[in-house]
Amino acid sequence: QIQLVESGGRSVQAGDSLTLSCATSGFSFSRYVMGWFRQAPGKEREFVAAVSWKGDMTRYADSVKGRFTISRDNAKNTASLRMSSLKPEDTAVYYCAASYESNWSSMYIPQVYAHWGQGTQVFVSS
């Protein structure tokens, strides 16, 4: 059974830092690109960051570039999202996702991700 379980979401103040984790099982983690997406109330799900299966390439949305860092540990089958200098507009449910797609240029597209977690809520107050 394929599982992706996010954790680490909570309420923080603007300027704080927070690390989200994604624990996975049931698939060959090291062969999948891992991504983080988020969805705010009333908005569509949007791309946040992605990391290649080796961990040697990363990609970020412009809105989080320089503030967020995505990483992975293939030995532990986990992915993480380190978020710094958080802003109220970062408030959303954050989802981790896994993609077997080999076209790195498409990693910002939700549809290329086959497996998703249930999400973890991040609330940033001003």
JSON list of C-alpha atoms in Angstrom, two decimals:
[
{"chain": "A", "resi": 1, "resn": "GLN", "atom": "CA", "xyz": [0.00, 0.00, 0.00]},
{"chain": "A", "resi": 2, "resn": "ILE", "atom": "CA", "xyz": [1.42, 3.34, -1.08]},
{"chain": "A", "resi": 3, "resn": "GLN", "atom": "CA", "xyz": [1.46, 5.95, 1.66]},
{"chain": "A", "resi": 4, "resn": "LEU", "atom": "CA", "xyz": [2.69, 9.52, 1.93]},
{"chain": "A", "resi": 5, "resn": "VAL", "atom": "CA", "xyz": [2.20, 11.10, 5.33]},
{"chain": "A", "resi": 6, "resn": "GLU", "atom": "CA", "xyz": [2.99, 14.75, 5.92]},
{"chain": "A", "resi": 7, "resn": "SER", "atom": "CA", "xyz": [3.73, 16.17, 9.33]},
{"chain": "A", "resi": 8, "resn": "GLY", "atom": "CA", "xyz": [5.05, 19.32, 10.93]},
{"chain": "A", "resi": 9, "resn": "GLY", "atom": "CA", "xyz": [2.33, 21.78, 10.03]},
{"chain": "A", "resi": 10, "resn": "ARG", "atom": "CA", "xyz": [1.22, 24.19, 12.74]},
{"chain": "A", "resi": 11, "resn": "SER", "atom": "CA", "xyz": [0.46, 27.81, 13.50]},
{"chain": "A", "resi": 12, "resn": "VAL", "atom": "CA", "xyz": [3.44, 30.17, 13.48]},
{"chain": "A", "resi": 13, "resn": "GLN", "atom": "CA", "xyz": [4.09, 33.89, 13.31]},
{"chain": "A", "resi": 14, "resn": "ALA", "atom": "CA", "xyz": [5.38, 35.78, 10.31]},
{"chain": "A", "resi": 15, "resn": "GLY", "atom": "CA", "xyz": [9.15, 35.51, 10.09]},
{"chain": "A", "resi": 16, "resn": "ASP", "atom": "CA", "xyz": [9.27, 32.12, 11.79]},
{"chain": "A", "resi": 17, "resn": "SER", "atom": "CA", "xyz": [10.70, 28.95, 10.33]},
{"chain": "A", "resi": 18, "resn": "LEU", "atom": "CA", "xyz": [9.08, 25.55, 10.01]},
{"chain": "A", "resi": 19, "resn": "THR", "atom": "CA", "xyz": [10.07, 22.18, 8.59]},
{"chain": "A", "resi": 20, "resn": "LEU", "atom": "CA", "xyz": [7.54, 19.84, 7.02]},
{"chain": "A", "resi": 21, "resn": "SER", "atom": "CA", "xyz": [8.27, 16.14, 6.64]},
{"chain": "A", "resi": 22, "resn": "CYS", "atom": "CA", "xyz": [6.86, 13.52, 4.33]},
{"chain": "A", "resi": 23, "resn": "ALA", "atom": "CA", "xyz": [7.22, 9.88, 5.31]},
{"chain": "A", "resi": 24, "resn": "THR", "atom": "CA", "xyz": [6.59, 7.41, 2.52]},
{"chain": "A", "resi": 25, "resn": "SER", "atom": "CA", "xyz": [6.16, 3.69, 2.04]},
{"chain": "A", "resi": 26, "resn": "GLY", "atom": "CA", "xyz": [4.93, 1.19, -0.50]},
{"chain": "A", "resi": 27, "resn": "PHE", "atom": "CA", "xyz": [6.85, 2.36, -3.57]},
{"chain": "A", "resi": 28, "resn": "SER", "atom": "CA", "xyz": [10.41, 2.71, -4.81]},
{"chain": "A", "resi": 29, "resn": "PHE", "atom": "CA", "xyz": [11.01, 6.11, -3.28]},
{"chain": "A", "resi": 30, "resn": "SER", "atom": "CA", "xyz": [14.48, 6.64, -4.77]},
{"chain": "A", "resi": 31, "resn": "ARG", "atom": "CA", "xyz": [13.06, 6.35, -8.29]},
{"chain": "A", "resi": 32, "resn": "TYR", "atom": "CA", "xyz": [10.49, 9.11, -7.84]},
{"chain": "A", "resi": 33, "resn": "VAL", "atom": "CA", "xyz": [10.69, 12.86, -8.04]},
{"chain": "A", "resi": 34, "resn": "MET", "atom": "CA", "xyz": [9.25, 14.33, -4.86]},
{"chain": "A", "resi": 35, "resn": "GLY", "atom": "CA", "xyz": [7.30, 17.54, -4.84]},
{"chain": "A", "resi": 36, "resn": "TRP", "atom": "CA", "xyz": [5.54, 19.84, -2.43]},
{"chain": "A", "resi": 37, "resn": "PHE", "atom": "CA", "xyz": [2.35, 21.66, -3.32]},
{"chain": "A", "resi": 38, "resn": "ARG", "atom": "CA", "xyz": [0.04, 23.87, -1.33]},
{"chain": "A", "resi": 39, "resn": "GLN", "atom": "CA", "xyz": [-3.56, 24.93, -1.44]},
{"chain": "A", "resi": 40, "resn": "ALA", "atom": "CA", "xyz": [-4.98, 27.97, 0.28]},
{"chain": "A", "resi": 41, "resn": "PRO", "atom": "CA", "xyz": [-8.72, 28.37, 0.93]},
{"chain": "A", "resi": 42, "resn": "GLY", "atom": "CA", "xyz": [-10.55, 29.27, -2.25]},
{"chain": "A", "resi": 43, "resn": "LYS", "atom": "CA", "xyz": [-7.46, 28.84, -4.40]},
{"chain": "A", "resi": 44, "resn": "GLU", "atom": "CA", "xyz": [-6.14, 26.15, -6.69]},
{"chain": "A", "resi": 45, "resn": "ARG", "atom": "CA", "xyz": [-3.38, 23.81, -5.65]},
{"chain": "A", "resi": 46, "resn": "GLU", "atom": "CA", "xyz": [-0.03, 25.35, -6.55]},
{"chain": "A", "resi": 47, "resn": "PHE", "atom": "CA", "xyz": [3.48, 24.08, -6.98]},
{"chain": "A", "resi": 48, "resn": "VAL", "atom": "CA", "xyz": [5.97, 24.88, -4.24]},
{"chain": "A", "resi": 49, "resn": "ALA", "atom": "CA", "xyz": [9.11, 22.82, -4.82]},
{"chain": "A", "resi": 50, "resn": "ALA", "atom": "CA", "xyz": [10.45, 19.61, -6.32]},
{"chain": "A", "resi": 51, "resn": "VAL", "atom": "CA", "xyz": [13.58, 17.53, -5.89]},
{"chain": "A", "resi": 52, "resn": "SER", "atom": "CA", "xyz": [14.94, 14.99, -8.36]},
{"chain": "A", "resi": 53, "resn": "TRP", "atom": "CA", "xyz": [15.19, 11.33, -7.46]},
{"chain": "A", "resi": 54, "resn": "LYS", "atom": "CA", "xyz": [18.92, 11.66, -6.79]},
{"chain": "A", "resi": 55, "resn": "GLY", "atom": "CA", "xyz": [18.49, 14.91, -4.94]},
{"chain": "A", "resi": 56, "resn": "ASP", "atom": "CA", "xyz": [20.87, 16.71, -7.29]},
{"chain": "A", "resi": 57, "resn": "MET", "atom": "CA", "xyz": [18.27, 19.00, -8.84]},
{"chain": "A", "resi": 58, "resn": "THR", "atom": "CA", "xyz": [15.69, 21.22, -7.20]},
{"chain": "A", "resi": 59, "resn": "ARG", "atom": "CA", "xyz": [13.06, 23.59, -8.47]},
{"chain": "A", "resi": 60, "resn": "TYR", "atom": "CA", "xyz": [11.07, 26.24, -6.64]},
{"chain": "A", "resi": 61, "resn": "ALA", "atom": "CA", "xyz": [8.12, 28.46, -7.23]},
{"chain": "A", "resi": 62, "resn": "ASP", "atom": "CA", "xyz": [9.18, 32.09, -7.51]},
{"chain": "A", "resi": 63, "resn": "SER", "atom": "CA", "xyz": [7.09, 32.93, -4.44]},
{"chain": "A", "resi": 64, "resn": "VAL", "atom": "CA", "xyz": [9.22, 30.73, -2.18]},
{"chain": "A", "resi": 65, "resn": "LYS", "atom": "CA", "xyz": [12.61, 30.87, -3.85]},
{"chain": "A", "resi": 66, "resn": "GLY", "atom": "CA", "xyz": [15.30, 31.81, -1.36]},
{"chain": "A", "resi": 67, "resn": "ARG", "atom": "CA", "xyz": [13.05, 31.06, 1.61]},
{"chain": "A", "resi": 68, "resn": "PHE", "atom": "CA", "xyz": [12.17, 27.38, 1.22]},
{"chain": "A", "resi": 69, "resn": "THR", "atom": "CA", "xyz": [14.49, 24.39, 0.81]},
{"chain": "A", "resi": 70, "resn": "ILE", "atom": "CA", "xyz": [13.40, 20.97, -0.35]},
{"chain": "A", "resi": 71, "resn": "SER", "atom": "CA", "xyz": [15.44, 17.88, 0.44]},
{"chain": "A", "resi": 72, "resn": "ARG", "atom": "CA", "xyz": [15.14, 14.13, 0.54]},
{"chain": "A", "resi": 73, "resn": "ASP", "atom": "CA", "xyz": [16.69, 11.15, 2.28]},
{"chain": "A", "resi": 74, "resn": "ASN", "atom": "CA", "xyz": [16.55, 8.07, 0.06]},
{"chain": "A", "resi": 75, "resn": "ALA", "atom": "CA", "xyz": [17.81, 5.86, 2.86]},
{"chain": "A", "resi": 76, "resn": "LYS", "atom": "CA", "xyz": [14.83, 6.82, 5.02]},
{"chain": "A", "resi": 77, "resn": "ASN", "atom": "CA", "xyz": [12.27, 7.27, 2.22]},
{"chain": "A", "resi": 78, "resn": "THR", "atom": "CA", "xyz": [11.48, 10.77, 3.42]},
{"chain": "A", "resi": 79, "resn": "ALA", "atom": "CA", "xyz": [11.23, 14.23, 1.92]},
{"chain": "A", "resi": 80, "resn": "SER", "atom": "CA", "xyz": [11.33, 17.54, 3.75]},
{"chain": "A", "resi": 81, "resn": "LEU", "atom": "CA", "xyz": [10.49, 21.16, 3.16]},
{"chain": "A", "resi": 82, "resn": "ARG", "atom": "CA", "xyz": [12.34, 23.70, 5.24]},
{"chain": "A", "resi": 83, "resn": "MET", "atom": "CA", "xyz": [10.45, 26.99, 5.27]},
{"chain": "A", "resi": 84, "resn": "SER", "atom": "CA", "xyz": [12.00, 30.21, 6.51]},
{"chain": "A", "resi": 85, "resn": "SER", "atom": "CA", "xyz": [10.88, 33.83, 6.72]},
{"chain": "A", "resi": 86, "resn": "LEU", "atom": "CA", "xyz": [7.30, 32.68, 6.59]},
{"chain": "A", "resi": 87, "resn": "LYS", "atom": "CA", "xyz": [4.65, 35.12, 5.45]},
{"chain": "A", "resi": 88, "resn": "PRO", "atom": "CA", "xyz": [0.88, 35.17, 6.00]},
{"chain": "A", "resi": 89, "resn": "GLU", "atom": "CA", "xyz": [0.45, 34.36, 2.31]},
{"chain": "A", "resi": 90, "resn": "ASP", "atom": "CA", "xyz": [2.23, 31.04, 2.93]},
{"chain": "A", "resi": 91, "resn": "THR", "atom": "CA", "xyz": [-0.83, 29.91, 4.88]},
{"chain": "A", "resi": 92, "resn": "ALA", "atom": "CA", "xyz": [-2.18, 26.77, 3.20]},
{"chain": "A", "resi": 93, "resn": "VAL", "atom": "CA", "xyz": [-2.50, 23.03, 3.37]},
{"chain": "A", "resi": 94, "resn": "TYR", "atom": "CA", "xyz": [0.81, 21.58, 2.21]},
{"chain": "A", "resi": 95, "resn": "TYR", "atom": "CA", "xyz": [0.92, 18.31, 0.30]},
{"chain": "A", "resi": 96, "resn": "CYS", "atom": "CA", "xyz": [3.82, 16.10, -0.64]},
{"chain": "A", "resi": 97, "resn": "ALA", "atom": "CA", "xyz": [3.60, 14.12, -3.84]},
{"chain": "A", "resi": 98, "resn": "ALA", "atom": "CA", "xyz": [5.59, 11.55, -5.81]},
{"chain": "A", "resi": 99, "resn": "SER", "atom": "CA", "xyz": [6.10, 11.45, -9.56]},
{"chain": "A", "resi": 100, "resn": "TYR", "atom": "CA", "xyz": [7.64, 8.80, -11.78]},
{"chain": "A", "resi": 101, "resn": "GLU", "atom": "CA", "xyz": [7.70, 11.27, -14.66]},
{"chain": "A", "resi": 102, "resn": "SER", "atom": "CA", "xyz": [11.15, 11.66, -16.18]},
{"chain": "A", "resi": 103, "resn": "ASN", "atom": "CA", "xyz": [10.59, 15.08, -17.76]},
{"chain": "A", "resi": 104, "resn": "TRP", "atom": "CA", "xyz": [12.07, 17.40, -15.18]},
{"chain": "A", "resi": 105, "resn": "SER", "atom": "CA", "xyz": [10.62, 20.46, -16.90]},
{"chain": "A", "resi": 106, "resn": "SER", "atom": "CA", "xyz": [7.10, 19.29, -16.07]},
{"chain": "A", "resi": 107, "resn": "MET", "atom": "CA", "xyz": [7.63, 18.87, -12.34]},
{"chain": "A", "resi": 108, "resn": "TYR", "atom": "CA", "xyz": [5.58, 21.95, -11.49]},
{"chain": "A", "resi": 109, "resn": "ILE", "atom": "CA", "xyz": [2.42, 20.32, -12.90]},
{"chain": "A", "resi": 110, "resn": "PRO", "atom": "CA", "xyz": [0.23, 18.53, -10.32]},
{"chain": "A", "resi": 111, "resn": "GLN", "atom": "CA", "xyz": [-1.04, 16.05, -12.90]},
{"chain": "A", "resi": 112, "resn": "VAL", "atom": "CA", "xyz": [2.36, 14.40, -13.32]},
{"chain": "A", "resi": 113, "resn": "TYR", "atom": "CA", "xyz": [2.33, 13.31, -9.68]},
{"chain": "A", "resi": 114, "resn": "ALA", "atom": "CA", "xyz": [0.78, 9.89, -9.16]},
{"chain": "A", "resi": 115, "resn": "HIS", "atom": "CA", "xyz": [0.80, 9.69, -5.38]},
{"chain": "A", "resi": 116, "resn": "TRP", "atom": "CA", "xyz": [-0.26, 12.27, -2.82]},
{"chain": "A", "resi": 117, "resn": "GLY", "atom": "CA", "xyz": [-0.37, 12.67, 0.92]},
{"chain": "A", "resi": 118, "resn": "GLN", "atom": "CA", "xyz": [-3.34, 13.93, 2.89]},
{"chain": "A", "resi": 119, "resn": "GLY", "atom": "CA", "xyz": [-1.79, 17.31, 3.63]},
{"chain": "A", "resi": 120, "resn": "THR", "atom": "CA", "xyz": [-0.68, 19.24, 6.69]},
{"chain": "A", "resi": 121, "resn": "GLN", "atom": "CA", "xyz": [-1.97, 22.69, 7.65]},
{"chain": "A", "resi": 122, "resn": "VAL", "atom": "CA", "xyz": [0.36, 25.66, 7.99]},
{"chain": "A", "resi": 123, "resn": "PHE", "atom": "CA", "xyz": [-1.03, 28.90, 9.35]},
{"chain": "A", "resi": 124, "resn": "VAL", "atom": "CA", "xyz": [1.11, 32.02, 9.43]},
{"chain": "A", "resi": 125, "resn": "SER", "atom": "CA", "xyz": [-0.18, 34.94, 11.44]},
{"chain": "A", "resi": 126, "resn": "SER", "atom": "CA", "xyz": [0.97, 38.52, 10.91]}
]
